[in-house]
Amino acid sequence: MTVGTGSLLERAHAAGLAPIAERVLAGERLSREDGVALYRTDAFHVVGDLANLVRTRMHGDLAYFNVNQHINYTNWCNKFCTFCSFDRLPGQEGAYLMEPEEIEAKVRAQLHEPVTEVHMVAGVWPKIPYSYYLDILRAAKRARPDIHVKAFTMVELDQIRRVAKKPLPEVLEELKEAGLGSCPGGGAEVFSERVRQEGYRLKMSGDDWIETARAVHEAGLRSNCTMLHGHIETVEERVDHLDRLRLLQDETRGFQTYIPLSFHPEGNGWSDLPGPTALDELREIAVGRLMLDNIDHIKAYWIMLSIPIAQLALAFGADDVDGTVVEEKIYHDAGAKTPQQVQREELMGWIRDAGRIPVERDTLYRVVWSPDEELAAVGDQVPVAVSGRA
Ligand code: V47
């Protein structure tokens, strides 16, 4: 989607969005009221074009991906979130807890692939001992010492510190020593206390999620952040969520990527809800890009969106598509029809089809591979870090 800023301003004006468009063009921060207006306007393409303009300013034609492997080490969980189709109680059919040796074997099984990241998230179960979490990190590193382990959402970290009976900063140091490289962005859902009481009242509050993320960043670890959208949350609650992420990022600069997560309604307590449409998903990407002016990357998680929508998302503000994945369970239990894995070349092919230049990154967005000739041709479109943190 290439649009001249002139015609974009005219279209924004016609849609009553001129002041917002002017702020975007001037690189100024959008207000919470602006966020609500971007969600409510019928001028969907203006929102997408504004987000695309910001994405282009930050990343040129580059779109990032990595070669990664997901391991969901247990589906035991005591949070009973209404939206979740993945959780089981120990002993229930389909319930599992992977032994550290199993995790080591899963990482070893991919040694022939150029995997740079293992992404480990799971349910929480209070009887899993602290030593287990240290052991699974060590197991992954034993199998592949140079791998980056991105593991444990804020919800898991909160459980780990409880079972460790130690302050979180101390636990984070021990997890780092055992191999933790960074943290994924899940478990945030929507920070609204109203939605939490209705859908996930046993899960940590939004305030506690933010405090845990702050501690993670203060420990020198980067993390991602997410918002689960398309269920019972209001537009105002989404804006509040984005604003709280943005405020923490102003303080810590620890978030690398924001990932809007689309609610999948199959096999859970909200299966009567329709879930977001493709247009909702694209708008969510775009509003995220426009509101989160201090977060470098917006990820279109193809597993959740489908490949065609992830391709479109690259023209609506996203600059990252996650990775090759290998065995995803959380979304597939909730009805996702996407493949569970994609080959590196295939991923690069569909990024190119979407008009972007694929750049393979590691978890911390250092370039692993880029098509040099193409990068040379685009000159100054090398990644720009807006967050100001090394
Ligand atoms: O926290 C669970 C969500 C999250 C459903 O950091 C659901 O790079 C939709 O956080 N429909 C886990 N969503 C996944 C996650 C993630 C994924 C990809 C990359 C990264 C990253 C993080 O999945 C949970 C929850 O918000 N979730 N059930 C469902 N039925």
Short mmCIF file of C-alpha atoms and ligand atoms in Angstrom, two decimals:
data_model
loop_
_atom_site.label_atom_id
_atom_site.label_comp_id
_atom_site.label_asym_id
_atom_site.label_seq_id
_atom_site.Cartn_x
_atom_site.Cartn_y
_atom_site.Cartn_z
CA MET A 1 0.00 0.00 0.00
CA THR A 2 1.79 3.18 -1.11
CA VAL A 3 -0.04 6.41 -0.59
CA GLY A 4 1.07 9.98 -1.06
CA THR A 5 0.78 11.93 2.19
CA GLY A 6 -1.25 14.61 0.33
CA SER A 7 -4.05 12.27 -0.62
CA LEU A 8 -3.83 10.59 2.77
CA LEU A 9 -4.34 13.93 4.52
CA GLU A 10 -7.30 14.68 2.28
CA ARG A 11 -8.86 11.31 3.05
CA ALA A 12 -8.14 11.78 6.76
CA HIS A 13 -9.78 15.20 6.58
CA ALA A 14 -12.88 13.74 4.88
CA ALA A 15 -13.07 11.14 7.65
CA GLY A 16 -12.75 13.71 10.44
CA LEU A 17 -9.29 12.38 11.30
CA ALA A 18 -7.22 15.35 10.10
CA PRO A 19 -5.87 16.35 13.54
CA ILE A 20 -4.77 12.76 14.19
CA ALA A 21 -3.17 12.50 10.75
CA GLU A 22 -1.31 15.75 11.32
CA ARG A 23 0.02 14.49 14.65
CA VAL A 24 1.13 11.24 13.01
CA LEU A 25 2.88 13.13 10.21
CA ALA A 26 4.59 15.37 12.78
CA GLY A 27 5.70 12.33 14.80
CA GLU A 28 3.72 13.45 17.82
CA ARG A 29 2.20 11.15 20.45
CA LEU A 30 -1.48 10.29 20.01
CA SER A 31 -3.85 10.70 22.96
CA ARG A 32 -6.21 8.12 24.42
CA GLU A 33 -9.08 9.99 22.69
CA ASP A 34 -7.21 9.62 19.40
CA GLY A 35 -6.95 5.88 20.05
CA VAL A 36 -10.69 5.61 20.60
CA ALA A 37 -11.32 7.57 17.37
CA LEU A 38 -9.01 5.24 15.41
CA TYR A 39 -10.96 2.22 16.67
CA ARG A 40 -14.36 3.78 15.99
CA THR A 41 -13.90 5.42 12.59
CA ASP A 42 -15.38 3.81 9.49
CA ALA A 43 -12.34 5.06 7.56
CA PHE A 44 -10.51 1.80 8.08
CA HIS A 45 -8.09 2.41 5.20
CA VAL A 46 -7.04 5.79 6.56
CA VAL A 47 -6.08 4.09 9.84
CA GLY A 48 -4.16 1.42 7.91
CA ASP A 49 -2.40 3.96 5.69
CA LEU A 50 -1.35 6.08 8.67
CA ALA A 51 0.06 3.01 10.40
CA ASN A 52 1.79 1.97 7.20
CA LEU A 53 3.36 5.40 6.97
CA VAL A 54 4.76 5.08 10.50
CA ARG A 55 6.01 1.55 9.76
CA THR A 56 7.74 2.75 6.59
CA ARG A 57 9.34 5.63 8.50
CA MET A 58 10.73 3.16 11.05
CA HIS A 59 11.60 0.10 8.97
CA GLY A 60 11.47 0.97 5.27
CA ASP A 61 10.56 -2.13 3.32
CA LEU A 62 12.09 -4.57 5.78
CA ALA A 63 10.04 -7.28 7.47
CA TYR A 64 11.59 -9.39 10.20
CA PHE A 65 11.27 -13.06 10.97
CA ASN A 66 13.24 -15.64 12.90
CA VAL A 67 13.84 -19.37 12.86
CA ASN A 68 12.31 -20.49 16.11
CA GLN A 69 10.82 -23.41 17.92
CA HIS A 70 7.88 -23.32 20.33
CA ILE A 71 7.73 -25.65 23.32
CA ASN A 72 4.60 -25.56 25.49
CA TYR A 73 6.09 -27.55 28.37
CA THR A 74 2.85 -28.17 30.27
CA ASN A 75 -0.88 -27.63 29.86
CA TRP A 76 -1.50 -28.08 33.58
CA CYS A 77 -3.08 -24.88 34.79
CA ASN A 78 -5.04 -23.60 37.76
CA LYS A 79 -6.15 -20.26 36.33
CA PHE A 80 -9.27 -21.52 34.48
CA CYS A 81 -9.31 -18.61 32.02
CA THR A 82 -12.59 -18.60 30.07
CA PHE A 83 -10.83 -17.93 26.75
CA CYS A 84 -8.36 -20.81 27.07
CA SER A 85 -8.72 -24.13 25.22
CA PHE A 86 -5.26 -25.37 26.12
CA ASP A 87 -5.40 -25.87 29.90
CA ARG A 88 -5.97 -29.23 31.61
CA LEU A 89 -5.86 -30.52 35.18
CA PRO A 90 -3.24 -33.15 35.99
CA GLY A 91 -4.74 -36.59 35.29
CA GLN A 92 -7.30 -35.21 32.85
CA GLU A 93 -7.27 -36.64 29.33
CA GLY A 94 -4.63 -34.92 27.26
CA ALA A 95 -2.88 -33.36 30.29
CA TYR A 96 0.92 -33.38 30.13
CA LEU A 97 4.07 -32.06 31.79
CA MET A 98 7.25 -32.48 29.78
CA GLU A 99 10.30 -33.81 31.58
CA PRO A 100 13.47 -31.72 31.10
CA GLU A 101 14.88 -34.64 29.07
CA GLU A 102 11.91 -34.39 26.70
CA ILE A 103 12.60 -30.71 26.19
CA GLU A 104 16.25 -31.44 25.56
CA ALA A 105 15.21 -34.06 22.97
CA LYS A 106 12.83 -31.63 21.24
CA VAL A 107 15.59 -29.04 20.92
CA ARG A 108 18.05 -31.70 19.72
CA ALA A 109 15.52 -32.91 17.14
CA GLN A 110 15.83 -29.52 15.39
CA LEU A 111 19.64 -29.37 15.36
CA HIS A 112 19.59 -29.81 11.57
CA GLU A 113 17.57 -26.57 11.29
CA PRO A 114 19.13 -23.11 11.81
CA VAL A 115 16.97 -22.42 14.88
CA THR A 116 18.12 -19.41 16.92
CA GLU A 117 15.30 -19.19 19.47
CA VAL A 118 13.26 -21.51 21.62
CA HIS A 119 10.02 -19.97 22.87
CA MET A 120 8.76 -21.73 26.01
CA VAL A 121 5.41 -20.85 27.57
CA ALA A 122 2.87 -22.97 29.40
CA GLY A 123 0.15 -23.15 32.02
CA VAL A 124 0.90 -22.68 35.71
CA TRP A 125 0.68 -25.35 38.36
CA PRO A 126 1.75 -24.63 41.97
CA LYS A 127 3.12 -28.10 42.64
CA ILE A 128 5.77 -27.83 39.92
CA PRO A 129 8.96 -27.18 41.94
CA TYR A 130 11.26 -24.22 41.35
CA SER A 131 14.06 -26.57 40.30
CA TYR A 132 11.94 -27.71 37.30
CA TYR A 133 12.05 -24.24 35.71
CA LEU A 134 15.81 -24.01 36.14
CA ASP A 135 16.16 -27.54 34.77
CA ILE A 136 14.16 -26.93 31.61
CA LEU A 137 16.22 -23.85 30.81
CA ARG A 138 19.42 -25.84 31.33
CA ALA A 139 18.02 -28.70 29.24
CA ALA A 140 17.38 -26.42 26.26
CA LYS A 141 20.86 -24.89 26.55
CA ARG A 142 22.49 -28.30 26.93
CA ALA A 143 20.94 -29.42 23.66
CA ARG A 144 21.92 -26.26 21.81
CA PRO A 145 24.24 -23.99 23.82
CA ASP A 146 23.98 -21.01 21.48
CA ILE A 147 20.18 -20.95 21.43
CA HIS A 148 18.32 -17.95 22.86
CA VAL A 149 15.69 -19.10 25.33
CA LYS A 150 12.70 -16.75 25.40
CA ALA A 151 10.58 -18.19 28.18
CA PHE A 152 7.99 -17.59 30.87
CA THR A 153 5.23 -15.00 30.66
CA MET A 154 4.73 -12.59 33.56
CA VAL A 155 2.06 -14.99 34.85
CA GLU A 156 4.51 -17.89 34.90
CA LEU A 157 7.19 -15.70 36.49
CA ASP A 158 4.77 -14.76 39.25
CA GLN A 159 4.15 -18.46 39.92
CA ILE A 160 7.87 -19.25 39.78
CA ARG A 161 8.73 -16.59 42.37
CA ARG A 162 5.98 -17.93 44.66
CA VAL A 163 7.26 -21.49 44.49
CA ALA A 164 10.87 -20.29 44.81
CA LYS A 165 9.86 -18.32 47.93
CA LYS A 166 12.38 -15.66 46.93
CA PRO A 167 12.07 -12.08 45.71
CA LEU A 168 11.54 -11.79 41.96
CA PRO A 169 14.85 -9.99 41.23
CA GLU A 170 16.75 -12.88 42.85
CA VAL A 171 14.71 -15.45 40.93
CA LEU A 172 15.33 -13.59 37.66
CA GLU A 173 19.09 -13.67 38.28
CA GLU A 174 18.95 -17.44 38.85
CA LEU A 175 16.81 -17.99 35.77
CA LYS A 176 19.26 -15.91 33.73
CA GLU A 177 22.13 -17.97 35.05
CA ALA A 178 20.29 -21.14 34.01
CA GLY A 179 19.85 -19.80 30.47
CA LEU A 180 16.89 -17.41 30.31
CA GLY A 181 17.54 -14.88 27.54
CA SER A 182 14.31 -12.84 27.42
CA CYS A 183 10.58 -13.14 28.12
CA PRO A 184 7.60 -13.48 25.80
CA GLY A 185 4.65 -11.12 25.91
CA GLY A 186 1.73 -13.36 26.83
CA GLY A 187 -0.56 -13.44 29.83
CA ALA A 188 -1.42 -9.74 29.70
CA GLU A 189 -4.85 -10.40 28.12
CA VAL A 190 -6.69 -7.07 28.63
CA PHE A 191 -5.66 -5.18 31.75
CA SER A 192 -9.26 -4.08 32.49
CA GLU A 193 -10.32 -5.28 35.96
CA ARG A 194 -13.90 -5.64 34.67
CA VAL A 195 -12.84 -8.08 31.95
CA ARG A 196 -10.51 -9.92 34.34
CA GLN A 197 -13.34 -10.48 36.83
CA GLU A 198 -15.49 -11.90 34.05
CA GLY A 199 -12.95 -13.97 32.18
CA TYR A 200 -9.79 -14.68 34.16
CA ARG A 201 -10.23 -13.62 37.76
CA LEU A 202 -7.63 -16.11 39.06
CA LYS A 203 -4.94 -14.66 36.84
CA MET A 204 -2.72 -11.79 38.04
CA SER A 205 -4.16 -8.28 37.71
CA GLY A 206 -3.08 -5.78 35.09
CA ASP A 207 -1.21 -3.82 37.77
CA ASP A 208 0.71 -6.95 38.82
CA TRP A 209 1.49 -7.81 35.18
CA ILE A 210 2.95 -4.31 34.73
CA GLU A 211 4.96 -4.54 37.97
CA THR A 212 6.36 -7.93 36.95
CA ALA A 213 7.31 -6.62 33.51
CA ARG A 214 9.02 -3.66 35.19
CA ALA A 215 11.07 -6.06 37.34
CA VAL A 216 11.98 -8.11 34.26
CA HIS A 217 13.22 -5.01 32.45
CA GLU A 218 15.07 -3.81 35.54
CA ALA A 219 16.83 -7.19 35.63
CA GLY A 220 18.22 -6.35 32.19
CA LEU A 221 15.93 -8.72 30.29
CA ARG A 222 13.93 -7.58 27.27
CA SER A 223 10.38 -8.78 26.85
CA ASN A 224 7.47 -8.55 24.45
CA CYS A 225 3.95 -7.41 25.21
CA THR A 226 0.53 -8.49 23.97
CA MET A 227 -3.17 -7.76 24.15
CA LEU A 228 -5.82 -10.44 23.67
CA HIS A 229 -8.60 -8.77 21.68
CA GLY A 230 -11.90 -9.65 20.08
CA HIS A 231 -13.89 -11.04 23.03
CA ILE A 232 -15.80 -8.95 25.60
CA GLU A 233 -13.47 -5.96 25.92
CA THR A 234 -14.54 -2.45 24.94
CA VAL A 235 -12.65 -0.04 22.72
CA GLU A 236 -11.90 2.14 25.76
CA GLU A 237 -10.44 -0.86 27.60
CA ARG A 238 -8.18 -1.62 24.65
CA VAL A 239 -6.94 1.97 24.56
CA ASP A 240 -6.29 1.89 28.31
CA HIS A 241 -4.28 -1.31 27.85
CA LEU A 242 -2.15 0.22 25.10
CA ASP A 243 -1.61 3.37 27.13
CA ARG A 244 -0.41 1.39 30.14
CA LEU A 245 2.07 -0.49 27.97
CA ARG A 246 3.25 2.80 26.49
CA LEU A 247 3.73 4.38 29.94
CA LEU A 248 5.83 1.46 31.19
CA GLN A 249 7.86 1.57 28.00
CA ASP A 250 8.56 5.28 28.60
CA GLU A 251 10.13 4.23 31.89
CA THR A 252 11.97 1.02 31.07
CA ARG A 253 12.43 0.78 27.26
CA GLY A 254 12.27 -2.97 27.81
CA PHE A 255 9.56 -4.00 25.34
CA GLN A 256 10.84 -5.06 21.95
CA THR A 257 7.64 -6.03 20.20
CA TYR A 258 3.91 -5.64 20.62
CA ILE A 259 1.74 -8.54 19.46
CA PRO A 260 -2.03 -8.17 19.26
CA LEU A 261 -3.46 -11.66 19.89
CA SER A 262 -6.80 -12.43 18.22
CA PHE A 263 -9.20 -14.41 20.35
CA HIS A 264 -9.89 -17.88 18.89
CA PRO A 265 -13.28 -19.14 20.12
CA GLU A 266 -13.16 -22.91 19.64
CA GLY A 267 -13.23 -25.27 22.63
CA ASN A 268 -13.41 -22.70 25.43
CA GLY A 269 -15.91 -20.90 27.65
CA TRP A 270 -16.36 -18.06 25.17
CA SER A 271 -17.12 -20.28 22.19
CA ASP A 272 -20.44 -18.47 21.73
CA LEU A 273 -18.50 -15.30 20.78
CA PRO A 274 -17.69 -14.83 17.10
CA GLY A 275 -14.06 -13.75 17.55
CA PRO A 276 -12.54 -10.87 15.60
CA THR A 277 -12.96 -10.50 11.83
CA ALA A 278 -10.00 -10.05 9.50
CA LEU A 279 -10.76 -6.32 9.42
CA ASP A 280 -10.72 -6.19 13.23
CA GLU A 281 -7.34 -7.93 13.22
CA LEU A 282 -5.84 -5.52 10.70
CA ARG A 283 -7.22 -2.51 12.56
CA GLU A 284 -5.73 -3.87 15.80
CA ILE A 285 -2.30 -4.07 14.18
CA ALA A 286 -2.69 -0.54 12.82
CA VAL A 287 -3.89 1.05 16.07
CA GLY A 288 -1.07 -0.71 17.92
CA ARG A 289 1.49 0.80 15.53
CA LEU A 290 0.00 4.27 15.88
CA MET A 291 -0.43 4.31 19.66
CA LEU A 292 2.77 2.50 20.67
CA ASP A 293 5.16 5.13 19.37
CA ASN A 294 7.93 3.93 21.71
CA ILE A 295 7.90 0.23 20.83
CA ASP A 296 10.09 -0.68 17.86
CA HIS A 297 8.25 -3.65 16.41
CA ILE A 298 4.69 -4.79 15.77
CA LYS A 299 4.34 -8.50 15.21
CA ALA A 300 1.72 -10.12 12.97
CA TYR A 301 1.75 -13.60 14.48
CA TRP A 302 0.94 -15.67 11.39
CA ILE A 303 0.01 -18.80 13.38
CA MET A 304 -2.90 -16.88 14.82
CA LEU A 305 -3.78 -14.63 11.89
CA SER A 306 -3.23 -17.01 8.96
CA ILE A 307 -0.57 -16.35 6.34
CA PRO A 308 -2.77 -14.19 4.03
CA ILE A 309 -3.81 -11.87 6.88
CA ALA A 310 -0.24 -11.68 8.18
CA GLN A 311 0.80 -10.65 4.65
CA LEU A 312 -1.83 -7.90 4.64
CA ALA A 313 -0.77 -6.86 8.14
CA LEU A 314 2.63 -5.95 6.70
CA ALA A 315 0.77 -3.09 4.93
CA PHE A 316 -1.15 -2.12 8.09
CA GLY A 317 1.73 -1.35 10.47
CA ALA A 318 3.36 -4.72 11.19
CA ASP A 319 7.06 -5.21 10.47
CA ASP A 320 7.52 -8.71 11.96
CA VAL A 321 5.77 -12.05 11.43
CA ASP A 322 7.30 -14.19 14.22
CA GLY A 323 9.08 -17.29 12.92
CA THR A 324 9.00 -20.82 11.61
CA VAL A 325 7.57 -22.00 14.98
CA VAL A 326 7.54 -25.88 14.92
CA GLU A 327 4.64 -27.34 16.94
CA GLU A 328 2.27 -24.74 18.33
CA LYS A 329 -0.44 -25.93 20.74
CA ILE A 330 -2.24 -22.96 22.36
CA TYR A 331 -3.94 -21.68 19.18
CA HIS A 332 -4.40 -25.06 17.59
CA ASP A 333 -6.32 -26.27 20.65
CA ALA A 334 -8.50 -23.17 20.15
CA GLY A 335 -9.29 -24.00 16.53
CA ALA A 336 -6.48 -22.35 14.54
CA LYS A 337 -6.35 -23.93 11.05
CA THR A 338 -2.88 -22.65 10.18
CA PRO A 339 0.02 -25.10 9.76
CA GLN A 340 2.04 -25.71 12.94
CA GLN A 341 5.28 -24.99 11.19
CA VAL A 342 6.53 -23.27 8.05
CA GLN A 343 9.89 -23.63 6.33
CA ARG A 344 12.28 -20.69 6.35
CA GLU A 345 12.27 -20.34 2.55
CA GLU A 346 8.48 -20.46 2.42
CA LEU A 347 8.24 -17.76 5.09
CA MET A 348 10.65 -15.57 3.14
CA GLY A 349 8.68 -16.23 -0.04
CA TRP A 350 5.42 -14.96 1.35
CA ILE A 351 7.11 -11.92 2.92
CA ARG A 352 8.47 -11.10 -0.56
CA ASP A 353 5.02 -11.70 -2.09
CA ALA A 354 3.72 -9.08 0.33
CA GLY A 355 6.20 -6.58 -1.11
CA ARG A 356 8.66 -6.61 1.78
CA ILE A 357 12.31 -7.55 2.10
CA PRO A 358 12.68 -10.47 4.52
CA VAL A 359 15.35 -10.00 7.17
CA GLU A 360 16.14 -12.90 9.47
CA ARG A 361 16.69 -11.63 13.00
CA ASP A 362 17.58 -13.20 16.30
CA THR A 363 15.36 -12.71 19.34
CA LEU A 364 17.03 -9.38 20.15
CA TYR A 365 16.58 -8.12 16.56
CA ARG A 366 20.21 -8.48 15.55
CA VAL A 367 20.36 -9.33 11.86
CA VAL A 368 21.15 -13.01 11.27
CA TRP A 369 20.70 -12.90 7.52
CA SER A 370 19.64 -10.26 5.03
CA PRO A 371 19.66 -10.17 1.25
CA ASP A 372 22.66 -7.84 0.97
CA GLU A 373 21.98 -6.69 -2.56
CA GLU A 374 18.45 -5.69 -1.80
CA LEU A 375 19.49 -3.98 1.40
CA ALA A 376 22.15 -2.06 -0.49
CA ALA A 377 19.46 -0.97 -2.95
CA VAL A 378 17.24 0.43 -0.23
CA GLY A 379 20.12 2.39 1.27
CA ASP A 380 19.07 4.02 4.53
CA GLN A 381 16.20 1.65 5.21
CA VAL A 382 18.30 -0.22 7.73
CA PRO A 383 16.39 -0.92 10.93
CA VAL A 384 15.81 2.13 13.05
CA ALA A 385 15.54 1.63 16.79
CA VAL A 386 13.17 4.19 18.24
CA SER A 387 13.26 2.90 21.75
CA GLY A 388 16.63 4.46 22.43
CA ARG A 389 17.94 1.44 24.30
CA ALA A 390 21.06 -0.33 23.11
O1 V47 B 1 -1.24 -15.38 27.09
C1 V47 B 1 -4.71 -18.25 24.93
C2 V47 B 1 -3.29 -16.25 24.35
C3 V47 B 1 -1.10 -16.23 24.83
C4 V47 B 1 -6.22 -18.13 23.42
O2 V47 B 1 6.17 -12.93 22.87
C5 V47 B 1 -5.31 -17.11 23.23
O3 V47 B 1 6.86 -13.37 20.86
C6 V47 B 1 -6.44 -16.40 21.41
O4 V47 B 1 1.82 -14.86 24.39
N1 V47 B 1 -7.39 -17.34 21.55
C7 V47 B 1 0.19 -17.01 24.70
N2 V47 B 1 -5.40 -16.26 22.23
C8 V47 B 1 0.88 -16.74 23.36
C9 V47 B 1 1.82 -15.57 23.42
C10 V47 B 1 2.77 -15.31 22.31
C11 V47 B 1 2.55 -15.83 21.06
C12 V47 B 1 3.47 -15.57 20.04
C13 V47 B 1 4.59 -14.82 20.27
C14 V47 B 1 4.79 -14.28 21.52
C15 V47 B 1 6.02 -13.48 21.77
C16 V47 B 1 3.87 -14.51 22.56
O5 V47 B 1 -2.05 -16.78 23.99
C17 V47 B 1 -1.79 -16.22 26.16
C18 V47 B 1 -3.17 -15.76 25.78
O6 V47 B 1 -3.23 -14.37 25.76
N3 V47 B 1 -4.38 -17.22 24.19
N4 V47 B 1 -5.84 -18.83 24.48
C19 V47 B 1 -7.34 -18.23 22.54
N5 V47 B 1 -8.30 -19.12 22.69
#
